[in-house]
XYZ file of C-alpha atoms in Angstrom:
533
model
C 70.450 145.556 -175.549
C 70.109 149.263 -174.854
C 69.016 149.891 -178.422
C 66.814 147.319 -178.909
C 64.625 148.611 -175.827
C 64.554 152.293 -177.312
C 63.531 151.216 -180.537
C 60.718 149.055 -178.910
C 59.842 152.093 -176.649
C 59.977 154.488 -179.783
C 57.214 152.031 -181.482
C 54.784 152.214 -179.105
C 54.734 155.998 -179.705
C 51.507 156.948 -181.893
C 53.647 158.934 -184.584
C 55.534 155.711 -185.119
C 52.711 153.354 -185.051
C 51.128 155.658 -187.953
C 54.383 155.644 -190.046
C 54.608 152.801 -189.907
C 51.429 152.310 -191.098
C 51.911 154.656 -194.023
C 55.249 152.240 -194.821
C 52.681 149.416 -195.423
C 51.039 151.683 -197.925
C 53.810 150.965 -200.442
C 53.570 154.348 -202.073
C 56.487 153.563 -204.260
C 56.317 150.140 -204.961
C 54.075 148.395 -207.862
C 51.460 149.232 -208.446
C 52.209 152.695 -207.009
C 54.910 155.173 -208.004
C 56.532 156.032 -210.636
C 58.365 152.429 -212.306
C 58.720 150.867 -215.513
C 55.289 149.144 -215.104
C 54.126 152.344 -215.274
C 52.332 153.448 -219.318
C 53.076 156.960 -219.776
C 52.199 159.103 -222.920
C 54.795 159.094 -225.382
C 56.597 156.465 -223.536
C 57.362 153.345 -226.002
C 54.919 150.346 -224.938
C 56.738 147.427 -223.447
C 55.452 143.783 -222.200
C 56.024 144.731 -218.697
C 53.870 148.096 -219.010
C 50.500 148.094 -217.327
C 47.889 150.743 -218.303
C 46.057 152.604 -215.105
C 43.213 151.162 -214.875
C 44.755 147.933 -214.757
C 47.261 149.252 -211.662
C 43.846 151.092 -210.403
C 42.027 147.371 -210.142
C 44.941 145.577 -208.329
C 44.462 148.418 -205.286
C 40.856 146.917 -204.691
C 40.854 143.447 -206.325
C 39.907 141.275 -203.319
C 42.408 138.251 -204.876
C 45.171 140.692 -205.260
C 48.058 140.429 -203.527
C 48.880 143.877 -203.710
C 45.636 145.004 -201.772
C 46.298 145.930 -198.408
C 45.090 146.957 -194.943
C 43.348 150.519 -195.483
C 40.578 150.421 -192.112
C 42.933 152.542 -190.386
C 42.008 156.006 -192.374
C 39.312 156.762 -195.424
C 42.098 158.391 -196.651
C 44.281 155.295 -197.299
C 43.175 153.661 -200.084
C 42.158 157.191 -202.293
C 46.082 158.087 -201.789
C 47.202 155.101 -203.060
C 45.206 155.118 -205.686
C 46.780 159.122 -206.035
C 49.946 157.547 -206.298
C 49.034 155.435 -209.086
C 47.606 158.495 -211.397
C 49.993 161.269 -209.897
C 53.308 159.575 -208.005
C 54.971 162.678 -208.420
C 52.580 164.760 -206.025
C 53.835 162.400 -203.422
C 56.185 164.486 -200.939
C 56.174 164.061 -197.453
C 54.403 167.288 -196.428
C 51.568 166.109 -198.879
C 51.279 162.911 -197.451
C 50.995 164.449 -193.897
C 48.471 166.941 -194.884
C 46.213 164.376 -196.874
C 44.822 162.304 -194.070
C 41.958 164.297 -191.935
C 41.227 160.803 -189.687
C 42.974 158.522 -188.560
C 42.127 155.069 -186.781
C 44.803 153.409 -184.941
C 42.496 151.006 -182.556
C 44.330 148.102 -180.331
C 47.709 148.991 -181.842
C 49.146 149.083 -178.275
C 50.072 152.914 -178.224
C 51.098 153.884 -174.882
C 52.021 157.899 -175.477
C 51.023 160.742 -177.978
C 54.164 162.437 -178.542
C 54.572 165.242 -180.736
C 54.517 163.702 -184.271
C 51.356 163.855 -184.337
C 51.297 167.610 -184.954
C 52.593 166.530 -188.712
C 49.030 166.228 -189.291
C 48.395 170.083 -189.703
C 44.702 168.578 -191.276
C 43.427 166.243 -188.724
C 39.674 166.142 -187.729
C 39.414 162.635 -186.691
C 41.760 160.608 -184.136
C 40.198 157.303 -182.730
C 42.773 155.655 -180.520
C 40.360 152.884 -178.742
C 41.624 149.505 -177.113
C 45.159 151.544 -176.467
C 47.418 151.828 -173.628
C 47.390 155.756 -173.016
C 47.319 156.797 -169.935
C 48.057 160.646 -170.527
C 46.805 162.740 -173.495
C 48.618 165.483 -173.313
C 47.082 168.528 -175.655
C 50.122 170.467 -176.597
C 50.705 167.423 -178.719
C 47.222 167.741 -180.541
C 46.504 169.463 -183.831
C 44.362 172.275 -183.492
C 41.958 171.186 -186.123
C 40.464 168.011 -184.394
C 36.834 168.077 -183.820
C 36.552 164.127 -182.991
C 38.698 162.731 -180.299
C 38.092 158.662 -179.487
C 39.841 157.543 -176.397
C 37.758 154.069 -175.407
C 39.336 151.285 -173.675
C 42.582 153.206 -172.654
C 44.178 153.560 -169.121
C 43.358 157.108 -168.255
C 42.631 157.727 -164.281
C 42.612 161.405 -164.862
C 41.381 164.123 -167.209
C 44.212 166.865 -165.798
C 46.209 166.438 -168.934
C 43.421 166.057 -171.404
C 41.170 169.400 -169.996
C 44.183 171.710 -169.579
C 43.932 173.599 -173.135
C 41.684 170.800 -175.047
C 41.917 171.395 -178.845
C 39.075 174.490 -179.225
C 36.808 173.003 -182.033
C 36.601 169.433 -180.385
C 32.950 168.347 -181.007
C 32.977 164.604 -179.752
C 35.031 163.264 -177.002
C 34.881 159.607 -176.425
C 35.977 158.604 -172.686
C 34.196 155.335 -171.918
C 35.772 152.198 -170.742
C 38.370 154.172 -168.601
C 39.018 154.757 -164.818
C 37.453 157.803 -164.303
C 34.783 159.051 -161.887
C 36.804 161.206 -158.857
C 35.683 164.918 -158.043
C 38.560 165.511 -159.766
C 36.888 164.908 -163.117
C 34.352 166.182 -162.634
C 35.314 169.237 -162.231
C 37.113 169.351 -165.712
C 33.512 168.466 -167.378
C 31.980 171.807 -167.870
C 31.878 174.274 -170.713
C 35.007 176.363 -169.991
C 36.878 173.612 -171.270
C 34.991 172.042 -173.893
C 32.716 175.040 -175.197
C 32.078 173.302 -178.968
C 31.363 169.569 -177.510
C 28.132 168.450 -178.920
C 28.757 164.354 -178.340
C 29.847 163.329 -174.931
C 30.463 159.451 -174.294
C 31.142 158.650 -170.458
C 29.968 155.412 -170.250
C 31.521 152.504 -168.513
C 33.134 154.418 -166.107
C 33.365 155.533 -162.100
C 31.214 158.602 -161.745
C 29.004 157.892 -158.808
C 27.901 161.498 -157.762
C 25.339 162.228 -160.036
C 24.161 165.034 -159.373
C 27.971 167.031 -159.300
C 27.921 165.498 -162.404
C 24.973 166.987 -163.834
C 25.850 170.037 -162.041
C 28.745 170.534 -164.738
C 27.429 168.834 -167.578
C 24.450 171.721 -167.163
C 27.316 174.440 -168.552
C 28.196 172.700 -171.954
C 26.834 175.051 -174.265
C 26.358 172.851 -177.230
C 25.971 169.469 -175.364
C 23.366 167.381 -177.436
C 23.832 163.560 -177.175
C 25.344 162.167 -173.820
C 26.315 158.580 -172.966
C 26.093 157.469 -169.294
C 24.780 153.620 -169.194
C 27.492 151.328 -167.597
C 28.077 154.093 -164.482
C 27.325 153.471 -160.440
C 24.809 156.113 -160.051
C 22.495 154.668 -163.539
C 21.934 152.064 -161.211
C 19.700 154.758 -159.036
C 16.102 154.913 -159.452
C 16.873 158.656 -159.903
C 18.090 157.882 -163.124
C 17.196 159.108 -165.958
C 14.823 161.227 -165.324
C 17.178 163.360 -163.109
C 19.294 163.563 -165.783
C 16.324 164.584 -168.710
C 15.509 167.381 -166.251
C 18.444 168.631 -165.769
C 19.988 169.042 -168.757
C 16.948 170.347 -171.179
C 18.820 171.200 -174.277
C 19.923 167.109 -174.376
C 18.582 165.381 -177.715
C 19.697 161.991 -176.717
C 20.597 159.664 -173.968
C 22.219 156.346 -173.880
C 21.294 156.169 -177.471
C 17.798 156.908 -177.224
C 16.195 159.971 -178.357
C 14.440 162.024 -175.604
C 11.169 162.191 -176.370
C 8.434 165.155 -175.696
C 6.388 162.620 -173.026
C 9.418 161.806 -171.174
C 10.585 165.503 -170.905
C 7.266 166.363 -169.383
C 6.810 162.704 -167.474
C 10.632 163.694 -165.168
C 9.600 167.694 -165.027
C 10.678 168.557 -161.854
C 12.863 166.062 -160.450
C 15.802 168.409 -160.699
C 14.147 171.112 -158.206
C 12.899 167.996 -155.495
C 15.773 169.111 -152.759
C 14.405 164.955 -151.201
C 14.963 163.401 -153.984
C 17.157 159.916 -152.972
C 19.644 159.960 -156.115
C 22.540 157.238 -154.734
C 20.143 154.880 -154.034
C 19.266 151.396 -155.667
C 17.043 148.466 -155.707
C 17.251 145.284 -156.750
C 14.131 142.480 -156.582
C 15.507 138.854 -156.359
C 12.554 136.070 -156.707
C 12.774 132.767 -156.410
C 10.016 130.323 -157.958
C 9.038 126.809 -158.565
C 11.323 124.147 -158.140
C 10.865 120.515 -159.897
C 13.169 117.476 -159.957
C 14.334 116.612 -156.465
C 14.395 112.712 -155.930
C 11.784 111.460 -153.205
C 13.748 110.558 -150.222
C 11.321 108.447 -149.017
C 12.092 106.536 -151.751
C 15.529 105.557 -150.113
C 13.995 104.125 -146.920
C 14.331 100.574 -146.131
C 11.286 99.000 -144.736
C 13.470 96.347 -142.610
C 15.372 99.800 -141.329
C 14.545 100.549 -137.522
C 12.145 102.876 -136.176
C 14.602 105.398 -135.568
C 16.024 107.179 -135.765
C 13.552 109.305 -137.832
C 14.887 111.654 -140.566
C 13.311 114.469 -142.123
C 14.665 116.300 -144.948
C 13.884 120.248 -145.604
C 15.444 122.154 -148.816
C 15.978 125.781 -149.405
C 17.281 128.024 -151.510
C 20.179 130.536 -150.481
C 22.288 133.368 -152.441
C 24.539 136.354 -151.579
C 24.244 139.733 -152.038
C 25.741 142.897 -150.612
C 25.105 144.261 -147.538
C 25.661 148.423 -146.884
C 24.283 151.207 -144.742
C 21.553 153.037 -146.458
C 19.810 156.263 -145.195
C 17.425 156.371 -142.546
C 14.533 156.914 -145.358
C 15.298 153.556 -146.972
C 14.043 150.046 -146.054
C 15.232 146.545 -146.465
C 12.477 143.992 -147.037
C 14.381 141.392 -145.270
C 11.046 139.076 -144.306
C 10.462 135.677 -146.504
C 7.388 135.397 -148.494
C 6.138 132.059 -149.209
C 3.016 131.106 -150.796
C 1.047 128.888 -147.920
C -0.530 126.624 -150.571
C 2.731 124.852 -151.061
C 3.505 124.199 -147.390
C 2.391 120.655 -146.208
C 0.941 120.108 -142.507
C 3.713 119.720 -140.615
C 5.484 122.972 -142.068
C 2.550 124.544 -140.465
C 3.024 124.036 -137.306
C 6.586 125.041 -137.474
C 5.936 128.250 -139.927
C 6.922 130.760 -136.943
C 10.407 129.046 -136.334
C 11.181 128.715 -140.358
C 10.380 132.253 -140.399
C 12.873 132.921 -137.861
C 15.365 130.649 -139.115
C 14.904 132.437 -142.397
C 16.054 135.660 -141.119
C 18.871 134.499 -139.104
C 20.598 133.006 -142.087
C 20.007 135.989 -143.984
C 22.722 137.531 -141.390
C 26.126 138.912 -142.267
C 28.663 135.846 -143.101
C 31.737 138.168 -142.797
C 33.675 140.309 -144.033
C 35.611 138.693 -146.942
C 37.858 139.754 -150.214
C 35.365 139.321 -153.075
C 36.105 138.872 -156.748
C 34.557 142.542 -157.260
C 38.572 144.112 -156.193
C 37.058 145.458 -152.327
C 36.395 144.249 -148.810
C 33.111 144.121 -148.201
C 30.352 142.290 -145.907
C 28.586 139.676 -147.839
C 24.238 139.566 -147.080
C 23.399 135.822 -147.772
C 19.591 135.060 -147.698
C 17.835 132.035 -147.129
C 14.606 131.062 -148.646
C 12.029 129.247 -146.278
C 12.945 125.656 -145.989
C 9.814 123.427 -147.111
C 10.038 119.421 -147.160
C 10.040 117.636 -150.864
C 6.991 117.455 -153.145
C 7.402 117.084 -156.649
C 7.218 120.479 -157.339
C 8.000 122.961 -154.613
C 6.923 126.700 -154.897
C 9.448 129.337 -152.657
C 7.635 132.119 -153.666
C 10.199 134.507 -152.260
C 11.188 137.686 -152.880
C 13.827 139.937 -151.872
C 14.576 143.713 -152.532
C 17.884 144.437 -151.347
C 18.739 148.453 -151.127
C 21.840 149.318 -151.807
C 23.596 152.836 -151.555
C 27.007 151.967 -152.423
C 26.688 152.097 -156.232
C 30.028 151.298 -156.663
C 29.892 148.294 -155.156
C 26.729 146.907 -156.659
C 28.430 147.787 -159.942
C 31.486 145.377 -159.298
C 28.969 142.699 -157.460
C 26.524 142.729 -161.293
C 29.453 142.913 -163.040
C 30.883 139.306 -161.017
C 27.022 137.785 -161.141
C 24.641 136.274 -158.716
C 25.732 132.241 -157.273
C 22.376 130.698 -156.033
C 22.404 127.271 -154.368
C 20.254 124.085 -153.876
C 20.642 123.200 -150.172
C 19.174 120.420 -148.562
C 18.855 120.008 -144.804
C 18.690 116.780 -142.868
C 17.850 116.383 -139.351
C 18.039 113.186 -137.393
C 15.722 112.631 -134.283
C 16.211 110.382 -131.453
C 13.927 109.469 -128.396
C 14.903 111.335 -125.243
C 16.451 108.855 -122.746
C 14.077 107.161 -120.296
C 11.269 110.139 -120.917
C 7.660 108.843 -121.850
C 4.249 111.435 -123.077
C 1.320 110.180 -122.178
C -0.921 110.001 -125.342
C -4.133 109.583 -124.369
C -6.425 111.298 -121.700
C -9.801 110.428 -120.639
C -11.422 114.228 -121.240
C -10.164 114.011 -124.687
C -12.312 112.245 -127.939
C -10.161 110.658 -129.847
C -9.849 112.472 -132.973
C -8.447 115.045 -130.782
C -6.096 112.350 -129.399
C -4.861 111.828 -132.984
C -4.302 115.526 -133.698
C -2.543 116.007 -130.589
C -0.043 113.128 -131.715
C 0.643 114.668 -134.888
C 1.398 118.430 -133.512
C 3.911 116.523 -131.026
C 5.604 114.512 -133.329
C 5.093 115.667 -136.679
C 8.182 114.383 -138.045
C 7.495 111.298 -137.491
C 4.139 111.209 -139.341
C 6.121 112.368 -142.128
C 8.730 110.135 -142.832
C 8.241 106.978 -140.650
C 5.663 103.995 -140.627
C 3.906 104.129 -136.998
C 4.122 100.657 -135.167
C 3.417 101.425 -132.172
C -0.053 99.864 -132.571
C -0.279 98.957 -128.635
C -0.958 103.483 -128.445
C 0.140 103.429 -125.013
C 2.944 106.349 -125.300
C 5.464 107.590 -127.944
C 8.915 108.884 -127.507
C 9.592 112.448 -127.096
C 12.250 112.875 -129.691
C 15.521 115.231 -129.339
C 16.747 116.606 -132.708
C 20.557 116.079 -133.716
C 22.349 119.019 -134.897
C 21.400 119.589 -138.839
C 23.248 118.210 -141.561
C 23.033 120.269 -144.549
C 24.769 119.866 -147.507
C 24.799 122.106 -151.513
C 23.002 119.732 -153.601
C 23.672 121.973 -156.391
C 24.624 125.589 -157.142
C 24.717 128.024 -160.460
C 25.959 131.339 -161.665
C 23.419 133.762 -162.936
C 25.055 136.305 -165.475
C 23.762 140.109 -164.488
C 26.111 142.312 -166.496
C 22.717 143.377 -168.825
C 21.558 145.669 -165.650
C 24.371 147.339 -165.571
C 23.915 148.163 -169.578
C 20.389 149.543 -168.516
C 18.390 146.740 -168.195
C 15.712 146.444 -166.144
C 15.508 142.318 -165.483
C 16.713 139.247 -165.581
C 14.497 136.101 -165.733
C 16.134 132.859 -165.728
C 15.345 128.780 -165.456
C 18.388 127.781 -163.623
C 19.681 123.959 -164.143
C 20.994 122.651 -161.417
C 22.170 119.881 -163.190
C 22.601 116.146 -162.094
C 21.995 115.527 -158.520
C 23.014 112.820 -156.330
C 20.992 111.268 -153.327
C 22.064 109.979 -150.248
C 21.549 106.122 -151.411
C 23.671 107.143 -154.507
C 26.486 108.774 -152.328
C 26.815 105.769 -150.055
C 26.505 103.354 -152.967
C 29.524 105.114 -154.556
C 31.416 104.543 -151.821
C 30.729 100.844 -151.969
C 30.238 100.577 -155.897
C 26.915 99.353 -155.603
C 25.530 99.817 -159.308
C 22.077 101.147 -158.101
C 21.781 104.776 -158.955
C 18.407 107.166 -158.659
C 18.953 110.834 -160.250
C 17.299 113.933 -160.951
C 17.626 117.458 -162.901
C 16.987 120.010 -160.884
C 15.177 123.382 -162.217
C 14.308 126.383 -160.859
C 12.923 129.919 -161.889
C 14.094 132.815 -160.851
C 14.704 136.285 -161.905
């Protein structure tokens, strides 16, 4: 048992990974090496002879069965085909001192061990999708000038900075836990004073501006990769970064052009400038598809009590302490086209209501890995039309990059509520709705600002107009009559919006709910749709 885990621990080792990747090579096995398939001069011809070229073609032939797996160096296939025209040159040193890169990608290395050093002639190492969590140097030929470490487990650069290989001229890091002070500290040009290619992307760095701070002393620093980081969520960014570094040729994969140099001139020297900061716009648009509920009522069905129906839109986001500079447009904007009558008269309390919801809802373990409070926002609540216009936006700032990160990463959840309030007549109470000053199209309006509800949703009988009922409002009763998960990863690759026509599906009125309970066959449905972005 003991010897089976050390020889499982031993493979894991990136020396034994690449012999045994050399192994596969078959360097003395047909078609390779020297055999008797082999035609040699002066040798007597024989049926099972092949001549070179013919050994040469079943090395590439794609129907060969003797063509194998060469992606992992350039150097693969052009020393097997050296074994076919000179097997004798073939020694281990030779073999060792043949490859100059080497690509050993999700091979599940966990260690560089000292093996490696074999390789007197290595330029290239890409070890991406790995399990490395230390690189130490002392274990890295001197001649590498492209080191690929994507995808790995490093949390620290202490191993990898102390006495880096001195001609190293790209160092790939993305995709890894990094980001402390630590780090960032180890970026600078005493340790890497040939680095022209620097990928950091996908990683922790939130401090920009330490960050640039080092970056500034890398000599020969021409192409840096930072999308995927906290602090590229900033509005700072990039043109903090343009200015500060000035001998930079590209960033993020895009070449920096004259205009933009001279567009972010300055921003480096602005000692105000907010660079942990970050905004994000969330609108909400048209909505189509709701089922009438009016449609539901039963005209045999008693006067009350009366029900009105209001539906809303509501989402979370994150909620943080931001400097005393920054504001939070926390106030609903609706367009008042789309309101009817009634929502008129009660615009001041929606408003209200509005902002209350968008209160804290507590402090909860999220699917982004930390405890943090959770913002959710309500839209204004309008009743049903066939197609109802929210027209409200939102710009959240944020100052805890990190977080937003995680909360993009995990994506936005926006529901379809729908609220339904049932109103009674207040015991042995009586308005008197009609006065003798009054005309009476001002009696009319004055019995539709005190019971607006009811001129909704209900048919008036009470023909006799002597009084109407003051009516007392039950509790709400709301209920999710549909939700849906908006993907925002592409902001946190550098884009700048999302626009999307959410489908909220199949949804299920009241009448349909109650007739499933008593298998009634009667069903009304409709898809719900909504923009946003």
């Amino acid at each position: 048992m003991k010897l089976v885990t050390k020889s499982a621990m031993s493979s894991n080792t990136l020396s034994a990974v690449i012999e045994k990747l050399i192994r596969s090579l078959c360097l003395n096995d047909f078609p390779c090496g020297n055999g008797t398939w082999r035609n040699t001069k002066g040798s007597a011809e024989r049926a099972e002879m092949e001549s070179t070229d013919a050994l040469l073609d079943l090395l590439s032939c794609p129907r060969s069965p003797w063509r194998h797996d060469v992606m992992w160096s350039p150097q693969a296939l052009p020393l097997r085909q050296l074994a076919v025209l000179t097997p004798e040159r073939l020694h281990a040193p030779f073999i060792y001192n043949y490859f100059t890169s080497l690509r050993i990608v999700d091979r599940d290395v966990t260690a560089i061990d000292g093996g490696l050093l074999k390789f007197s002639k290595l330029e290239e190492l890409v070890l991406s999708a790995n399990k490395i969590s230390e690189v130490p140097t002392a274990n890295l030929p001197g001649t590498l000038k492209i080191l690929e470490l994507r995808a790995n487990r490093l949390s620290s650069l202490d191993s990898l900075a102390s006495g880096a290989p001195p001609r190293l001229q790209y160092l790939g890091l993305s995709s890894n836990t990094l980001g402390s002070q630590n780090d960032v500290a180890h970026l600078t040009g005493r340790h890497w004073p040939q680095l022209v290619c620097l990928d950091l992307s996908d990683c922790g760095f939130q401090d920009q501006q330490a960050l640039l701070n080092g970056l500034s002393t890398l000599p020969c620093l021409r192409t840096l990769l930072l999308e995927g980081n906290p602090f590229t969520l900033a509005s700072s960014y990039p043109g903090l970064t343009v200015d500060s570094l000035p001998q930079l040729s590209c960033l993020d994969t895009s070449w920096i052009s004259p205009e933009e140099r001279h567009r972010f001139r300055g921003l480096a020297k602005m000692s105000d400038l907010a660079v942990d900061i970050a905004s994000a716009t969330v609108s909400v648009g048209r909505m189509t598809g709701i089922p009438d509920p009016r449609m539901t009522v039963d005209d045999k069905a008693p006067n009350f009590p009366v029900v009105s129906y209001r539906y809303f839109i509501t989402y979370e986001s994150l909620r943080h302490q931001t400097p005393a500079h920054s504001k939070i447009n926390t106030e609903t904007k609706f367009d008042a086209r789309s309101v009817t009558e009634g929502q008129r008269s009660n615009e001041n309390c929606e408003k209200q209501t509005s902002k209350q919801d968008s209160g804290i809802l507590n402090s909860e373990k999220s699917s982004c890995g930390n405890t943090c409070a959770v913002l959710r926002h309500t839209t204004s609540k309008l009743s049903w039309s066939e197609s109802m216009d929210f027209g409200d936006t939102q710009t959240h700032t944020v100052s805890a990059l990190g977080d937003l990160k995680k909360f993009l990463n995990r994506g936005l959840r926006l529901s379809l509520e729908e609220e339904k309030v049932l109103s009674w007549p207040a015991a042995s109470e009586e308005v008197p709705l009609t006065k003798a000053n009054q005309p009476g199209k001002e009696k009319k309006g004055r019995r539709e600002k005190e019971s607006p509800v009811k001129s909704d949703f209900t048919k008036s009988k009470d023909k006799n107009k002597k009084s109407v009922p003051e009516l007392v409002q039950d509790a709400p009763i709301r209920r999710i009559l549909g939700s849906v998960h908006i993907p925002l990863q592409s902001l946190v690759r550098g884009g700048q919006q999302v626009k999307v026509l959410c489908d909220f599906g199949v949804l299920h009125t009241d009448s349909e709910v109650e007739a499933t309970q008593t298998h009634q066959k009667i069903k009304r449905r409709g898809r719900l749709r909504c923009k946003t972005q």
